[in-house]
Structures are given as C-alpha cells and as structure tokens.
C-alpha cells in the first residue's frame, strides 16, 4: 500500500512538473517575426507631433504633424500604411506623402523588421486619407495599384534591455539615391519608443558627403499629444512663433526626398 501511494505520488509530481514546464514554455514563447512586424506597424500608426521639441529648440526644429494609418495588406501579410506630414497649423496641406510597407526582415539579414517607403502615384487623391471616413478613401485594391517607386528601407532591430526604445535601426551604409536640393543620396534613422514616441532622422548628402537637407542637431521627436493640452497648440503665441519661418520653406518641402 505504501509503495503504491508513493508511486502514485511520484506520478502526480511528474505530471505537475511537466504541466508547469509546458505552461512556462507557452508563457515565454519567443515573439515571431510577424509579431514584430505587427508591433511596428501598430506603433507607426496614429497622430504625433514634434511640438515639445520645437518649443525647446525653435531655431532647429518645426512643429510637424505626422499622421499614419493602415491602408492595405499584401498577399504575403505585409502591412501597407499611408503616411503624411504637415505643419501643425495647416494639417490639410501635407508636404510629404508616402506609403510604408512593413514586414519581417528576410532570414538572412540580422534585423527583425524592415520598413520601406514608396512614392504614391497620385498624391492629391490621398491627401488627408486617414482623416476621411473609410468609405471615402481609396480602397485597398486601389492602394496596391498606386504604390510607385521604392524610396528607402530602414532595417529595425529590437532594442537591448534597459533602453527606452522598442525598435531602432537605419538605412544601410550609403543610403538610397536622392536628388532633392542637390543631394546624391539620403539616409534615415528610426527609433520606436515604449511610450508611443517616435524619433526620425532623415538627411540628404551631396556627392562629397556634405549634408544638404534635413535636421542637423539630431532626430525629430514625435509624440502623441494628450487631449488636455491639444488646444494650447493653437494659441496665438505658438502660432506666431514659427509662422514666418514656415512660410519661407513650406513650398520647397513638397519636393523633399
């Protein structure tokens, strides 16, 4: 009897150990490549502003509005996002419009997610895409047909423990061809932070390696704006701080990269 009870006890302990190990394995299952792509696509989406940075350093940064939202999905599962950027005081007139394609990095590359930017065949048709009701936007089939030439690709890796970011990365050495404002090539850096903040640094260089466009002091810092302070953005004080400078460059930025 004692031996039988002891044997049953050992069997129960073994089953508990196996069950615990399986549960632990399930709980600690590593994030898949497609999970990383979905996280990045979600983090890129939404409305963000460089308001705080422009307030700290108005001579070096403008208060831009960045707006991104899902637009379509490729057959292989890659997410296609629509992106536009405008001065905060005039969001209806974006000076930069792009499609982003977000997908896992190829297995032979040492990265987790690649974010590629593409030109849009008819940018006028897509202005304020994210602000419109879904039935008043170009539909996914149209979006896929309007993806034009490839512009850049940023390769993202998950950030090391202890850093503020979730993902960070850049274009490969040498960047990508670019001809705006005398540039020969351009580079991009991107960091996605844990608080839904994004840091972007796009720069253009001439054939001699001299920077000819883009921020020089560091990346732009885009953050979601809490509803409690959104009205302050449109106060007369903020409006006049950068208005004259913005007017001088607003037209030329339409052609950038």
Short mmCIF file of C-alpha atoms in Angstrom, two decimals:
data_model
loop_
_atom_site.label_atom_id
_atom_site.label_comp_id
_atom_site.label_asym_id
_atom_site.label_seq_id
_atom_site.Cartn_x
_atom_site.Cartn_y
_atom_site.Cartn_z
CA UNK A 1 0.00 0.00 0.00
CA UNK A 2 2.74 2.43 0.99
CA UNK A 3 4.67 1.60 -2.15
CA UNK A 4 1.54 2.13 -4.29
CA UNK A 5 0.79 5.51 -2.71
CA UNK A 6 4.41 6.56 -3.15
CA UNK A 7 4.31 5.55 -6.81
CA UNK A 8 1.08 7.49 -7.38
CA UNK A 9 2.64 10.48 -5.62
CA UNK A 10 5.66 10.34 -7.91
CA UNK A 11 3.41 10.15 -10.99
CA UNK A 12 1.40 13.20 -9.84
CA UNK A 13 4.57 15.20 -9.12
CA UNK A 14 5.94 14.27 -12.53
CA UNK A 15 2.73 15.36 -14.26
CA UNK A 16 2.74 18.64 -12.34
CA UNK A 17 6.35 19.29 -13.32
CA UNK A 18 5.62 18.53 -16.98
CA UNK A 19 2.48 20.71 -16.93
CA UNK A 20 4.38 23.57 -15.31
CA UNK A 21 7.17 23.31 -17.86
CA UNK A 22 4.67 23.38 -20.74
CA UNK A 23 2.90 26.39 -19.24
CA UNK A 24 6.20 28.22 -18.73
CA UNK A 25 7.20 27.45 -22.32
CA UNK A 26 3.89 28.83 -23.58
CA UNK A 27 4.20 31.98 -21.45
CA UNK A 28 7.80 32.62 -22.52
CA UNK A 29 7.32 31.73 -26.18
CA UNK A 30 9.52 33.98 -28.26
CA UNK A 31 7.95 36.69 -30.39
CA UNK A 32 7.69 35.64 -34.02
CA UNK A 33 8.95 37.69 -36.98
CA UNK A 34 5.39 38.57 -37.93
CA UNK A 35 4.63 39.59 -34.33
CA UNK A 36 7.48 42.11 -34.57
CA UNK A 37 6.10 43.44 -37.87
CA UNK A 38 2.61 43.86 -36.38
CA UNK A 39 4.00 45.70 -33.34
CA UNK A 40 5.99 48.11 -35.54
CA UNK A 41 3.01 48.75 -37.87
CA UNK A 42 0.80 49.50 -34.86
CA UNK A 43 3.43 51.79 -33.30
CA UNK A 44 3.86 53.78 -36.51
CA UNK A 45 0.11 54.38 -36.75
CA UNK A 46 -1.66 57.38 -35.25
CA UNK A 47 -1.15 61.12 -34.95
CA UNK A 48 2.07 62.50 -33.49
CA UNK A 49 3.63 65.97 -33.18
CA UNK A 50 7.12 67.41 -32.68
CA UNK A 51 5.57 70.16 -30.53
CA UNK A 52 7.72 69.71 -27.41
CA UNK A 53 10.97 69.64 -29.36
CA UNK A 54 10.01 72.70 -31.43
CA UNK A 55 9.20 74.55 -28.22
CA UNK A 56 12.62 73.67 -26.72
CA UNK A 57 14.64 74.46 -29.85
CA UNK A 58 12.57 76.60 -32.28
CA UNK A 59 15.66 77.53 -34.32
CA UNK A 60 16.38 73.89 -35.17
CA UNK A 61 13.00 72.12 -35.28
CA UNK A 62 9.49 72.81 -36.54
CA UNK A 63 6.26 71.60 -35.03
CA UNK A 64 5.26 68.99 -37.58
CA UNK A 65 2.21 66.78 -37.53
CA UNK A 66 2.78 63.15 -38.55
CA UNK A 67 -0.28 61.03 -39.35
CA UNK A 68 -0.16 57.35 -40.32
CA UNK A 69 -2.87 54.70 -40.68
CA UNK A 70 -3.43 51.25 -42.24
CA UNK A 71 -4.23 51.36 -45.96
CA UNK A 72 -3.96 47.79 -47.30
CA UNK A 73 -2.34 44.41 -46.84
CA UNK A 74 -0.21 42.49 -49.31
CA UNK A 75 -0.88 38.84 -50.16
CA UNK A 76 2.13 37.79 -48.06
CA UNK A 77 0.78 39.63 -45.00
CA UNK A 78 2.92 42.77 -45.28
CA UNK A 79 1.15 45.85 -43.91
CA UNK A 80 0.79 48.91 -46.15
CA UNK A 81 0.40 52.19 -44.24
CA UNK A 82 -0.37 55.65 -45.56
CA UNK A 83 1.81 58.42 -44.12
CA UNK A 84 1.61 62.19 -44.40
CA UNK A 85 3.46 65.05 -42.72
CA UNK A 86 2.40 68.69 -42.47
CA UNK A 87 2.98 71.82 -40.44
CA UNK A 88 0.80 71.61 -37.33
CA UNK A 89 -1.07 74.80 -38.23
CA UNK A 90 -2.06 73.50 -41.67
CA UNK A 91 -2.66 69.73 -41.46
CA UNK A 92 -4.92 69.75 -44.53
CA UNK A 93 -1.91 70.55 -46.73
CA UNK A 94 0.70 67.82 -46.21
CA UNK A 95 4.10 68.47 -47.78
CA UNK A 96 5.17 64.81 -47.63
CA UNK A 97 3.07 61.77 -48.50
CA UNK A 98 4.28 58.18 -48.64
CA UNK A 99 3.25 54.56 -48.41
CA UNK A 100 5.08 52.49 -45.82
CA UNK A 101 5.38 48.74 -46.26
CA UNK A 102 6.09 46.89 -43.01
CA UNK A 103 7.18 43.25 -42.99
CA UNK A 104 9.66 40.91 -41.29
CA UNK A 105 13.27 41.09 -42.37
CA UNK A 106 14.50 38.28 -44.62
CA UNK A 107 16.01 35.48 -42.55
CA UNK A 108 19.48 36.12 -43.97
CA UNK A 109 19.57 39.67 -42.56
CA UNK A 110 20.40 40.48 -38.94
CA UNK A 111 17.26 42.51 -38.24
CA UNK A 112 13.66 41.96 -37.17
CA UNK A 113 11.50 44.32 -39.27
CA UNK A 114 12.00 46.29 -42.45
CA UNK A 115 10.06 49.48 -43.11
CA UNK A 116 10.16 50.57 -46.75
CA UNK A 117 8.83 53.87 -48.09
CA UNK A 118 7.28 54.23 -51.53
CA UNK A 119 6.08 57.16 -53.60
CA UNK A 120 2.35 57.48 -54.38
CA UNK A 121 1.15 57.70 -57.98
CA UNK A 122 -1.44 60.42 -57.31
CA UNK A 123 -0.73 62.21 -54.04
CA UNK A 124 -3.73 64.55 -54.44
CA UNK A 125 -6.08 61.58 -54.29
CA UNK A 126 -4.62 60.57 -50.92
CA UNK A 127 -4.47 63.91 -49.09
CA UNK A 128 -5.95 63.56 -45.59
CA UNK A 129 -6.55 59.85 -46.25
CA UNK A 130 -6.53 58.97 -42.53
CA UNK A 131 -8.92 61.79 -41.60
CA UNK A 132 -11.59 60.63 -44.04
CA UNK A 133 -14.35 58.06 -43.40
CA UNK A 134 -13.26 54.67 -44.74
CA UNK A 135 -15.87 54.67 -47.48
CA UNK A 136 -14.45 57.96 -48.80
CA UNK A 137 -10.86 56.74 -49.11
CA UNK A 138 -9.19 54.84 -51.94
CA UNK A 139 -9.91 51.19 -51.24
CA UNK A 140 -7.19 48.57 -50.57
CA UNK A 141 -7.18 47.31 -54.17
CA UNK A 142 -6.61 50.88 -55.40
CA UNK A 143 -3.90 51.44 -52.81
CA UNK A 144 -1.92 48.42 -54.01
CA UNK A 145 -2.13 49.73 -57.56
CA UNK A 146 -0.94 53.20 -56.53
CA UNK A 147 2.32 52.08 -54.91
CA UNK A 148 5.01 53.72 -57.06
CA UNK A 149 8.82 53.70 -56.92
CA UNK A 150 10.72 52.47 -53.90
CA UNK A 151 12.44 55.28 -51.97
CA UNK A 152 14.12 53.93 -48.83
CA UNK A 153 14.20 50.95 -46.47
CA UNK A 154 15.00 51.10 -42.76
CA UNK A 155 16.05 47.86 -41.06
CA UNK A 156 14.92 47.65 -37.43
CA UNK A 157 16.20 45.53 -34.56
CA UNK A 158 14.66 45.05 -31.15
CA UNK A 159 16.37 47.31 -28.62
CA UNK A 160 18.60 45.93 -25.90
CA UNK A 161 17.28 45.66 -22.36
CA UNK A 162 17.48 48.90 -20.41
CA UNK A 163 16.96 51.18 -23.41
CA UNK A 164 13.91 53.44 -23.79
CA UNK A 165 13.21 52.12 -27.25
CA UNK A 166 11.43 49.02 -28.52
CA UNK A 167 12.98 49.04 -32.00
CA UNK A 168 15.72 51.04 -33.67
CA UNK A 169 17.52 50.99 -36.97
CA UNK A 170 18.59 52.82 -40.10
CA UNK A 171 19.07 52.60 -43.82
CA UNK A 172 22.12 50.55 -44.94
CA UNK A 173 25.53 52.22 -45.42
CA UNK A 174 25.38 54.57 -48.39
CA UNK A 175 21.65 55.14 -48.02
CA UNK A 176 19.46 55.44 -51.11
CA UNK A 177 19.56 57.68 -54.21
CA UNK A 178 18.04 61.13 -53.73
CA UNK A 179 18.24 64.31 -55.82
CA UNK A 180 16.36 66.92 -53.78
CA UNK A 181 18.22 70.20 -53.11
CA UNK A 182 21.46 68.97 -54.66
CA UNK A 183 21.56 65.65 -52.82
CA UNK A 184 23.08 62.50 -54.27
CA UNK A 185 21.82 60.14 -51.58
CA UNK A 186 19.80 60.15 -48.36
CA UNK A 187 19.83 58.26 -45.07
CA UNK A 188 17.13 57.60 -42.48
CA UNK A 189 17.19 56.58 -38.84
CA UNK A 190 14.15 55.42 -36.90
CA UNK A 191 13.54 54.58 -33.25
CA UNK A 192 10.22 53.44 -31.78
CA UNK A 193 9.97 54.13 -28.07
CA UNK A 194 7.94 52.46 -25.32
CA UNK A 195 5.68 55.48 -24.71
CA UNK A 196 4.36 55.52 -28.31
CA UNK A 197 7.00 58.11 -29.18
CA UNK A 198 8.97 58.01 -32.42
CA UNK A 199 12.34 59.51 -33.34
CA UNK A 200 13.10 60.02 -37.03
CA UNK A 201 16.17 61.50 -38.67
CA UNK A 202 16.14 61.92 -42.46
CA UNK A 203 19.13 63.60 -44.13
CA UNK A 204 20.35 64.24 -47.65
CA UNK A 205 24.00 64.46 -48.75
CA UNK A 206 25.74 65.62 -51.90
CA UNK A 207 28.40 63.62 -53.75
CA UNK A 208 31.11 65.00 -51.42
CA UNK A 209 29.26 63.87 -48.31
CA UNK A 210 28.07 67.34 -47.29
CA UNK A 211 24.62 67.46 -45.70
CA UNK A 212 22.24 69.48 -47.89
CA UNK A 213 18.88 68.87 -46.22
CA UNK A 214 17.41 67.51 -43.01
CA UNK A 215 17.82 68.29 -39.32
CA UNK A 216 21.45 68.74 -38.25
CA UNK A 217 21.24 68.71 -34.46
CA UNK A 218 19.58 65.32 -34.06
CA UNK A 219 16.42 63.34 -34.87
CA UNK A 220 12.92 64.74 -34.79
CA UNK A 221 10.97 63.57 -31.73
CA UNK A 222 7.32 62.84 -32.44
CA UNK A 223 4.92 62.28 -29.55
CA UNK A 224 1.18 61.79 -29.21
CA UNK A 225 -0.44 64.94 -27.84
CA UNK A 226 -2.67 64.50 -24.77
CA UNK A 227 -6.16 65.92 -25.29
CA UNK A 228 -5.69 68.12 -22.20
CA UNK A 229 -3.03 70.22 -23.94
CA UNK A 230 -4.00 69.93 -27.60
CA UNK A 231 -5.82 73.28 -27.53
CA UNK A 232 -2.65 75.05 -26.39
CA UNK A 233 -1.01 74.15 -29.69
CA UNK A 234 -3.29 76.57 -31.48
CA UNK A 235 -2.80 79.53 -29.16
CA UNK A 236 -1.73 82.82 -30.81
CA UNK A 237 1.67 82.58 -29.07
CA UNK A 238 2.52 79.22 -30.62
CA UNK A 239 1.08 80.21 -33.96
CA UNK A 240 3.31 83.26 -34.41
CA UNK A 241 6.48 81.66 -33.04
CA UNK A 242 7.30 79.77 -36.23
CA UNK A 243 4.77 81.02 -38.77
CA UNK A 244 7.10 83.33 -40.70
CA UNK A 245 9.88 80.71 -40.88
CA UNK A 246 7.44 78.02 -42.01
CA UNK A 247 6.09 80.15 -44.84
CA UNK A 248 9.57 80.58 -46.29
CA UNK A 249 10.15 76.84 -46.64
CA UNK A 250 6.69 75.28 -46.91
CA UNK A 251 6.61 75.32 -50.70
CA UNK A 252 10.05 73.79 -51.18
CA UNK A 253 9.43 70.91 -48.76
CA UNK A 254 6.84 69.41 -51.07
CA UNK A 255 9.62 68.02 -53.25
CA UNK A 256 11.85 66.66 -50.49
CA UNK A 257 13.06 63.04 -50.86
#
